[in-house]
PDB file of C-alpha atoms and ligand atoms in Angstrom:
ATOM      1  CA  MET A   1      14.754  -6.921 -16.396  1.00  0.00           C
ATOM      2  CA  CYS A   2      12.960 -10.106 -15.473  1.00  0.00           C
ATOM      3  CA  GLY A   3      14.577 -13.502 -15.883  1.00  0.00           C
ATOM      4  CA  SER A   4      11.346 -15.482 -15.792  1.00  0.00           C
ATOM      5  CA  LEU A   5       8.711 -15.876 -18.465  1.00  0.00           C
ATOM      6  CA  GLY A   6       6.342 -17.666 -16.074  1.00  0.00           C
ATOM      7  CA  SER A   7       2.773 -16.417 -16.249  1.00  0.00           C
ATOM      8  CA  THR A   8       2.627 -16.298 -12.440  1.00  0.00           C
ATOM      9  CA  SER A   9       6.295 -15.463 -11.956  1.00  0.00           C
ATOM     10  CA  ALA A  10       7.200 -14.446  -8.412  1.00  0.00           C
ATOM     11  CA  ASN A  11      10.148 -12.475  -9.772  1.00  0.00           C
ATOM     12  CA  ARG A  12       7.832 -10.579 -12.105  1.00  0.00           C
ATOM     13  CA  LEU A  13       5.426  -9.880  -9.244  1.00  0.00           C
ATOM     14  CA  ALA A  14       8.313  -8.532  -7.163  1.00  0.00           C
ATOM     15  CA  LEU A  15       9.288  -6.249 -10.040  1.00  0.00           C
ATOM     16  CA  ASP A  16       5.674  -5.108 -10.445  1.00  0.00           C
ATOM     17  CA  LEU A  17       5.596  -4.109  -6.793  1.00  0.00           C
ATOM     18  CA  ALA A  18       8.933  -2.304  -7.101  1.00  0.00           C
ATOM     19  CA  VAL A  19       7.704  -0.440 -10.179  1.00  0.00           C
ATOM     20  CA  ASP A  20       4.569   0.662  -8.320  1.00  0.00           C
ATOM     21  CA  ARG A  21       6.828   1.960  -5.587  1.00  0.00           C
ATOM     22  CA  LEU A  22       9.019   3.864  -8.054  1.00  0.00           C
ATOM     23  CA  GLN A  23       6.046   5.397  -9.795  1.00  0.00           C
ATOM     24  CA  ALA A  24       4.394   6.383  -6.507  1.00  0.00           C
ATOM     25  CA  GLY A  25       7.677   8.078  -5.601  1.00  0.00           C
ATOM     26  CA  GLY A  26       7.663  10.142  -8.777  1.00  0.00           C
ATOM     27  CA  THR A  27      10.077   8.200 -11.000  1.00  0.00           C
ATOM     28  CA  ALA A  28       9.436   9.576 -14.461  1.00  0.00           C
ATOM     29  CA  SER A  29       9.181   6.358 -16.415  1.00  0.00           C
ATOM     30  CA  VAL A  30       9.955   2.689 -16.047  1.00  0.00           C
ATOM     31  CA  ASP A  31      10.523   0.420 -19.028  1.00  0.00           C
ATOM     32  CA  ASP A  32      10.336  -3.330 -19.124  1.00  0.00           C
ATOM     33  CA  VAL A  33      13.357  -4.800 -20.877  1.00  0.00           C
ATOM     34  CA  PRO A  34      11.948  -7.803 -22.740  1.00  0.00           C
ATOM     35  CA  LEU A  35      14.243 -10.834 -22.671  1.00  0.00           C
ATOM     36  CA  GLY A  36      11.914 -13.448 -24.166  1.00  0.00           C
ATOM     37  CA  HIS A  37      13.161 -13.027 -27.739  1.00  0.00           C
ATOM     38  CA  VAL A  38      16.841 -12.507 -27.007  1.00  0.00           C
ATOM     39  CA  PRO A  39      18.674 -15.292 -28.859  1.00  0.00           C
ATOM     40  CA  MET A  40      21.668 -17.194 -27.606  1.00  0.00           C
ATOM     41  CA  PHE A  41      24.697 -14.958 -27.428  1.00  0.00           C
ATOM     42  CA  SER A  42      27.015 -15.124 -30.401  1.00  0.00           C
ATOM     43  CA  PRO A  43      30.320 -13.264 -30.377  1.00  0.00           C
ATOM     44  CA  ASP A  44      29.988 -13.028 -34.167  1.00  0.00           C
ATOM     45  CA  ARG A  45      26.907 -10.836 -33.739  1.00  0.00           C
ATOM     46  CA  ALA A  46      28.129  -8.698 -30.828  1.00  0.00           C
ATOM     47  CA  ASP A  47      28.719  -5.677 -33.093  1.00  0.00           C
ATOM     48  CA  ASP A  48      25.732  -6.338 -35.335  1.00  0.00           C
ATOM     49  CA  PRO A  49      23.149  -7.595 -32.866  1.00  0.00           C
ATOM     50  CA  PRO A  50      19.721  -9.078 -33.596  1.00  0.00           C
ATOM     51  CA  ALA A  51      16.822  -6.629 -33.183  1.00  0.00           C
ATOM     52  CA  ALA A  52      15.782  -7.941 -29.753  1.00  0.00           C
ATOM     53  CA  VAL A  53      19.300  -7.370 -28.467  1.00  0.00           C
ATOM     54  CA  ALA A  54      19.593  -3.909 -29.995  1.00  0.00           C
ATOM     55  CA  HIS A  55      16.295  -3.006 -28.324  1.00  0.00           C
ATOM     56  CA  MET A  56      17.442  -4.388 -24.987  1.00  0.00           C
ATOM     57  CA  ARG A  57      20.723  -2.482 -25.197  1.00  0.00           C
ATOM     58  CA  SER A  58      19.010   0.780 -26.084  1.00  0.00           C
ATOM     59  CA  LEU A  59      16.631   0.506 -23.106  1.00  0.00           C
ATOM     60  CA  VAL A  60      19.473  -0.223 -20.687  1.00  0.00           C
ATOM     61  CA  GLU A  61      21.626   2.572 -22.104  1.00  0.00           C
ATOM     62  CA  ALA A  62      18.764   5.063 -21.701  1.00  0.00           C
ATOM     63  CA  ALA A  63      18.145   4.042 -18.080  1.00  0.00           C
ATOM     64  CA  ASP A  64      19.378   5.879 -15.005  1.00  0.00           C
ATOM     65  CA  GLY A  65      19.179   2.614 -13.089  1.00  0.00           C
ATOM     66  CA  VAL A  66      18.168  -0.997 -13.579  1.00  0.00           C
ATOM     67  CA  LEU A  67      16.192  -3.468 -11.454  1.00  0.00           C
ATOM     68  CA  LEU A  68      16.943  -7.110 -12.189  1.00  0.00           C
ATOM     69  CA  ALA A  69      14.959 -10.047 -10.832  1.00  0.00           C
ATOM     70  CA  ALA A  70      15.612 -13.631 -11.803  1.00  0.00           C
ATOM     71  CA  PRO A  71      14.940 -17.131 -10.545  1.00  0.00           C
ATOM     72  CA  GLU A  72      17.565 -19.614  -9.547  1.00  0.00           C
ATOM     73  CA  TYR A  73      17.445 -22.762 -11.648  1.00  0.00           C
ATOM     74  CA  ALA A  74      19.410 -25.839 -10.591  1.00  0.00           C
ATOM     75  CA  GLY A  75      21.652 -23.901  -8.262  1.00  0.00           C
ATOM     76  CA  GLY A  76      22.497 -21.072 -10.644  1.00  0.00           C
ATOM     77  CA  LEU A  77      21.212 -17.896 -12.272  1.00  0.00           C
ATOM     78  CA  ALA A  78      18.379 -18.488 -14.771  1.00  0.00           C
ATOM     79  CA  GLY A  79      20.097 -18.972 -18.109  1.00  0.00           C
ATOM     80  CA  GLY A  80      17.941 -16.459 -19.986  1.00  0.00           C
ATOM     81  CA  MET A  81      19.112 -13.646 -17.727  1.00  0.00           C
ATOM     82  CA  LYS A  82      22.774 -14.644 -17.930  1.00  0.00           C
ATOM     83  CA  ASN A  83      22.486 -14.883 -21.711  1.00  0.00           C
ATOM     84  CA  ALA A  84      20.915 -11.427 -21.900  1.00  0.00           C
ATOM     85  CA  LEU A  85      23.674  -9.959 -19.752  1.00  0.00           C
ATOM     86  CA  ASP A  86      26.327 -11.602 -21.931  1.00  0.00           C
ATOM     87  CA  TRP A  87      25.007  -9.557 -24.860  1.00  0.00           C
ATOM     88  CA  LEU A  88      25.665  -6.378 -22.851  1.00  0.00           C
ATOM     89  CA  VAL A  89      29.372  -7.076 -22.354  1.00  0.00           C
ATOM     90  CA  GLY A  90      30.581  -5.858 -25.750  1.00  0.00           C
ATOM     91  CA  SER A  91      28.352  -2.779 -25.810  1.00  0.00           C
ATOM     92  CA  SER A  92      29.162  -1.737 -22.214  1.00  0.00           C
ATOM     93  CA  SER A  93      25.451  -0.861 -21.988  1.00  0.00           C
ATOM     94  CA  ILE A  94      25.241  -1.345 -18.236  1.00  0.00           C
ATOM     95  CA  TYR A  95      28.666   0.134 -17.376  1.00  0.00           C
ATOM     96  CA  GLN A  96      28.473   2.447 -14.332  1.00  0.00           C
ATOM     97  CA  ARG A  97      24.688   2.098 -14.079  1.00  0.00           C
ATOM     98  CA  PRO A  98      23.322   1.624 -10.565  1.00  0.00           C
ATOM     99  CA  VAL A  99      21.505  -1.689 -10.353  1.00  0.00           C
ATOM    100  CA  VAL A 100      19.621  -3.696  -7.744  1.00  0.00           C
ATOM    101  CA  VAL A 101      19.222  -7.450  -7.984  1.00  0.00           C
ATOM    102  CA  LEU A 102      16.654  -9.794  -6.541  1.00  0.00           C
ATOM    103  CA  SER A 103      15.877 -13.465  -6.666  1.00  0.00           C
ATOM    104  CA  ALA A 104      12.578 -14.906  -5.556  1.00  0.00           C
ATOM    105  CA  GLY A 105      12.570 -18.671  -5.354  1.00  0.00           C
ATOM    106  CA  THR A 106      12.136 -21.681  -3.161  1.00  0.00           C
ATOM    107  CA  THR A 107      15.403 -21.348  -1.241  1.00  0.00           C
ATOM    108  CA  GLY A 108      15.822 -17.621  -1.811  1.00  0.00           C
ATOM    109  CA  GLY A 109      18.018 -17.750  -4.897  1.00  0.00           C
ATOM    110  CA  VAL A 110      21.273 -17.045  -3.105  1.00  0.00           C
ATOM    111  CA  PHE A 111      23.350 -18.591  -5.886  1.00  0.00           C
ATOM    112  CA  ALA A 112      21.442 -16.607  -8.516  1.00  0.00           C
ATOM    113  CA  ILE A 113      22.080 -13.413  -6.570  1.00  0.00           C
ATOM    114  CA  GLU A 114      25.765 -14.197  -6.224  1.00  0.00           C
ATOM    115  CA  GLN A 115      26.068 -14.787  -9.963  1.00  0.00           C
ATOM    116  CA  LEU A 116      24.116 -11.647 -10.778  1.00  0.00           C
ATOM    117  CA  VAL A 117      26.331  -9.514  -8.563  1.00  0.00           C
ATOM    118  CA  ARG A 118      29.473 -11.025 -10.060  1.00  0.00           C
ATOM    119  CA  THR A 119      28.513 -10.786 -13.726  1.00  0.00           C
ATOM    120  CA  LEU A 120      27.154  -7.252 -13.295  1.00  0.00           C
ATOM    121  CA  SER A 121      30.301  -6.179 -11.455  1.00  0.00           C
ATOM    122  CA  TRP A 122      32.429  -7.669 -14.229  1.00  0.00           C
ATOM    123  CA  GLN A 123      30.546  -5.387 -16.603  1.00  0.00           C
ATOM    124  CA  GLY A 124      31.127  -2.334 -14.425  1.00  0.00           C
ATOM    125  CA  ALA A 125      27.520  -2.081 -13.198  1.00  0.00           C
ATOM    126  CA  LEU A 126      27.153  -0.683  -9.696  1.00  0.00           C
ATOM    127  CA  THR A 127      25.139  -3.078  -7.523  1.00  0.00           C
ATOM    128  CA  VAL A 128      23.597  -1.030  -4.718  1.00  0.00           C
ATOM    129  CA  GLY A 129      21.156  -3.595  -3.342  1.00  0.00           C
ATOM    130  CA  THR A 130      20.358  -7.285  -3.277  1.00  0.00           C
ATOM    131  CA  LEU A 131      17.276  -9.068  -2.052  1.00  0.00           C
ATOM    132  CA  SER A 132      16.526 -12.724  -1.494  1.00  0.00           C
ATOM    133  CA  VAL A 133      12.883 -13.793  -1.225  1.00  0.00           C
ATOM    134  CA  ASN A 134      12.437 -17.394  -0.177  1.00  0.00           C
ATOM    135  CA  ALA A 135       9.262 -19.450  -0.422  1.00  0.00           C
ATOM    136  CA  PRO A 136       7.600 -16.690  -2.458  1.00  0.00           C
ATOM    137  CA  ARG A 137       4.375 -18.605  -3.048  1.00  0.00           C
ATOM    138  CA  THR A 138       3.623 -18.388   0.673  1.00  0.00           C
ATOM    139  CA  LYS A 139       3.889 -14.589   0.437  1.00  0.00           C
ATOM    140  CA  ILE A 140       1.779 -14.102  -2.672  1.00  0.00           C
ATOM    141  CA  GLU A 141      -1.967 -14.029  -3.066  1.00  0.00           C
ATOM    142  CA  PRO A 142      -2.859 -15.333  -6.535  1.00  0.00           C
ATOM    143  CA  GLY A 143      -4.224 -12.559  -8.712  1.00  0.00           C
ATOM    144  CA  VAL A 144      -3.077  -9.909  -6.265  1.00  0.00           C
ATOM    145  CA  GLY A 145       0.706 -10.186  -5.845  1.00  0.00           C
ATOM    146  CA  PHE A 146       2.900 -10.042  -2.780  1.00  0.00           C
ATOM    147  CA  VAL A 147       0.774  -9.548   0.318  1.00  0.00           C
ATOM    148  CA  ASP A 148       3.137 -10.576   3.121  1.00  0.00           C
ATOM    149  CA  ALA A 149       3.768  -7.240   4.849  1.00  0.00           C
ATOM    150  CA  GLU A 150       7.435  -7.854   5.663  1.00  0.00           C
ATOM    151  CA  THR A 151       8.198  -8.973   2.123  1.00  0.00           C
ATOM    152  CA  VAL A 152       6.341  -6.011   0.625  1.00  0.00           C
ATOM    153  CA  GLN A 153       8.430  -3.716   2.816  1.00  0.00           C
ATOM    154  CA  ARG A 154      11.685  -5.430   1.808  1.00  0.00           C
ATOM    155  CA  ILE A 155      10.836  -5.136  -1.895  1.00  0.00           C
ATOM    156  CA  GLU A 156       9.944  -1.462  -1.490  1.00  0.00           C
ATOM    157  CA  ASP A 157      13.188  -0.813   0.391  1.00  0.00           C
ATOM    158  CA  TRP A 158      15.010  -2.610  -2.403  1.00  0.00           C
ATOM    159  CA  ALA A 159      13.466  -0.277  -5.006  1.00  0.00           C
ATOM    160  CA  ASP A 160      14.194   2.743  -2.824  1.00  0.00           C
ATOM    161  CA  ALA A 161      17.866   1.746  -2.668  1.00  0.00           C
ATOM    162  CA  LEU A 162      18.110   2.211  -6.425  1.00  0.00           C
ATOM    163  CA  VAL A 163      16.509   5.646  -6.321  1.00  0.00           C
ATOM    164  CA  ALA A 164      18.759   6.714  -3.444  1.00  0.00           C
ATOM    165  CA  ALA A 165      21.843   5.653  -5.400  1.00  0.00           C
ATOM    166  CA  MET A 166      20.946   7.914  -8.301  1.00  0.00           C
ATOM    167  CA  SER A 167      21.529  11.061  -6.296  1.00  0.00           C
ATOM    168  CA  MET A 168      24.604   9.953  -4.346  1.00  0.00           C
ATOM    169  CA  SER A 169      28.000  11.557  -4.697  1.00  0.00           C
ATOM    170  CA  PRO A 170      30.539   9.300  -6.439  1.00  0.00           C
ATOM    171  CA  GLU A 171      32.235   8.676  -3.068  1.00  0.00           C
ATOM    172  CA  SER A 172      29.007   7.644  -1.316  1.00  0.00           C
ATOM    173  CA  LEU A 173      27.961   5.543  -4.273  1.00  0.00           C
ATOM    174  CA  LEU A 174      31.258   3.695  -4.289  1.00  0.00           C
ATOM    175  CA  GLU A 175      30.968   3.137  -0.547  1.00  0.00           C
ATOM    176  CA  ARG A 176      27.486   1.738  -1.025  1.00  0.00           C
ATOM    177  CA  VAL A 177      28.599  -0.565  -3.845  1.00  0.00           C
ATOM    178  CA  ALA A 178      31.546  -1.773  -1.768  1.00  0.00           C
ATOM    179  CA  SER A 179      29.210  -2.665   1.100  1.00  0.00           C
ATOM    180  CA  VAL A 180      27.216  -4.835  -1.304  1.00  0.00           C
ATOM    181  CA  VAL A 181      29.961  -6.485  -3.382  1.00  0.00           C
ATOM    182  CA  VAL A 182      32.748  -7.077  -0.847  1.00  0.00           C
ATOM    183  CA  PRO A 183      30.773  -9.854   0.922  1.00  0.00           C
ATOM    184  CA  PHE A 184      30.715 -11.604  -2.474  1.00  0.00           C
ATOM    185  CA  GLY A 185      34.513 -11.429  -2.677  1.00  0.00           C
ATOM    186  CA  ILE A 186      34.529  -8.655  -5.284  1.00  0.00           C
ATOM    187  CA  ASP A 187      37.219  -5.977  -5.071  1.00  0.00           C
ATOM    188  CA  PRO A 188      35.549  -2.536  -5.356  1.00  0.00           C
ATOM    189  CA  ALA A 189      38.779  -1.197  -6.899  1.00  0.00           C
ATOM    190  CA  ARG A 190      37.448  -2.566 -10.203  1.00  0.00           C
ATOM    191  CA  PHE A 191      34.973   0.336 -10.311  1.00  0.00           C
ATOM    192  CA  GLY A 192      37.670   3.013 -10.183  1.00  0.00           C
ATOM    193  CA  ASP A 193      36.744   6.277  -8.493  1.00  0.00           C
ATOM    194  CA  LEU A 194      33.537   6.841 -10.530  1.00  0.00           C
ATOM    195  CA  GLY A 195      34.786  10.325 -11.243  1.00  0.00           C
TER     196      GLY A 195
HETATM  197  C1  FMN B 201      13.881 -25.855 -13.654  1.00  0.00           C
HETATM  198  C2  FMN B 201      13.756 -25.306 -12.252  1.00  0.00           C
HETATM  199  C3  FMN B 201      14.854 -25.331 -11.415  1.00  0.00           C
HETATM  200  C4  FMN B 201      14.755 -24.763 -10.135  1.00  0.00           C
HETATM  201  N1  FMN B 201      15.876 -24.729  -9.336  1.00  0.00           N
HETATM  202  C5  FMN B 201      15.831 -24.087  -8.163  1.00  0.00           C
HETATM  203  C6  FMN B 201      17.007 -23.891  -7.377  1.00  0.00           C
HETATM  204  O1  FMN B 201      18.083 -24.326  -7.719  1.00  0.00           O
HETATM  205  N2  FMN B 201      16.902 -23.198  -6.232  1.00  0.00           N
HETATM  206  C7  FMN B 201      15.698 -22.683  -5.810  1.00  0.00           C
HETATM  207  O2  FMN B 201      15.661 -22.022  -4.772  1.00  0.00           O
HETATM  208  N3  FMN B 201      14.577 -22.846  -6.526  1.00  0.00           N
HETATM  209  C8  FMN B 201      14.618 -23.533  -7.686  1.00  0.00           C
HETATM  210  N4  FMN B 201      13.471 -23.681  -8.433  1.00  0.00           N
HETATM  211  C9  FMN B 201      12.203 -23.134  -7.936  1.00  0.00           C
HETATM  212  C10 FMN B 201      12.065 -21.704  -8.335  1.00  0.00           C
HETATM  213  O3  FMN B 201      12.852 -20.912  -7.466  1.00  0.00           O
HETATM  214  C11 FMN B 201      10.617 -21.233  -8.240  1.00  0.00           C
HETATM  215  O4  FMN B 201       9.841 -21.998  -9.132  1.00  0.00           O
HETATM  216  C12 FMN B 201      10.492 -19.766  -8.564  1.00  0.00           C
HETATM  217  O5  FMN B 201       9.210 -19.357  -8.203  1.00  0.00           O
HETATM  218  C13 FMN B 201      10.764 -19.474 -10.023  1.00  0.00           C
HETATM  219  O6  FMN B 201      10.691 -18.086 -10.274  1.00  0.00           O
HETATM  220  P1  FMN B 201       9.424 -17.413 -11.006  1.00  0.00           P
HETATM  221  O7  FMN B 201       8.238 -17.669 -10.127  1.00  0.00           O
HETATM  222  O8  FMN B 201       9.787 -15.982 -11.093  1.00  0.00           O
HETATM  223  O9  FMN B 201       9.264 -18.060 -12.347  1.00  0.00           O
HETATM  224  C14 FMN B 201      13.546 -24.247  -9.693  1.00  0.00           C
HETATM  225  C15 FMN B 201      12.425 -24.254 -10.563  1.00  0.00           C
HETATM  226  C16 FMN B 201      12.533 -24.766 -11.819  1.00  0.00           C
HETATM  227  C17 FMN B 201      11.326 -24.731 -12.737  1.00  0.00           C
END
């Protein structure tokens, strides 16, 4: 899920790199979850969602794990991503799914990451990795993608964290999630025992 529609989006390029990594590692299929046509959330439509929302929900529900990358705008999570996630609350589509979150942006998107971790945790998603990429334009070659070796490695590790989570025992998974969410002030007890 990408929270930027920019034609040269750094967050999209990070996702592209992560997807290459997943596919090289043998992940069966990776779907893009399009957010560009998701309308503003309406509680009146939560049980009878517009087509773009129904499509988004079905892709998330079919997924074994989800990668989310979004910019930070004005000190917060890009609104399009937050809006999309709000549509998932009523359907519990992302409940108990392992997820990894990333923000690429000028100052590294730390507030966007914090909000992503919190809103995903509130929906019962299991955040197993976060990644902040600051000054992404200095790490990207136009027309190529991320070329900075350290950043490429961090994005690949980020993707690997999602794959690793998929085969963890419930105990190890919960331990992993706790290590990610506790620094954000989130009580891992909210995830139960994942049994
Ligand atoms: C409206 C707007 C607000 C922004 N606010 C922030 C911000 O609060 N913090 C930050 O680090 N970068 C901010 N930026 C810069 C973005 O992080 C940067 O443009 C980033 O590359 C956007 O992601 P994208 O390339 O995936 O579209 C802002 C950019 C825009 C267009």
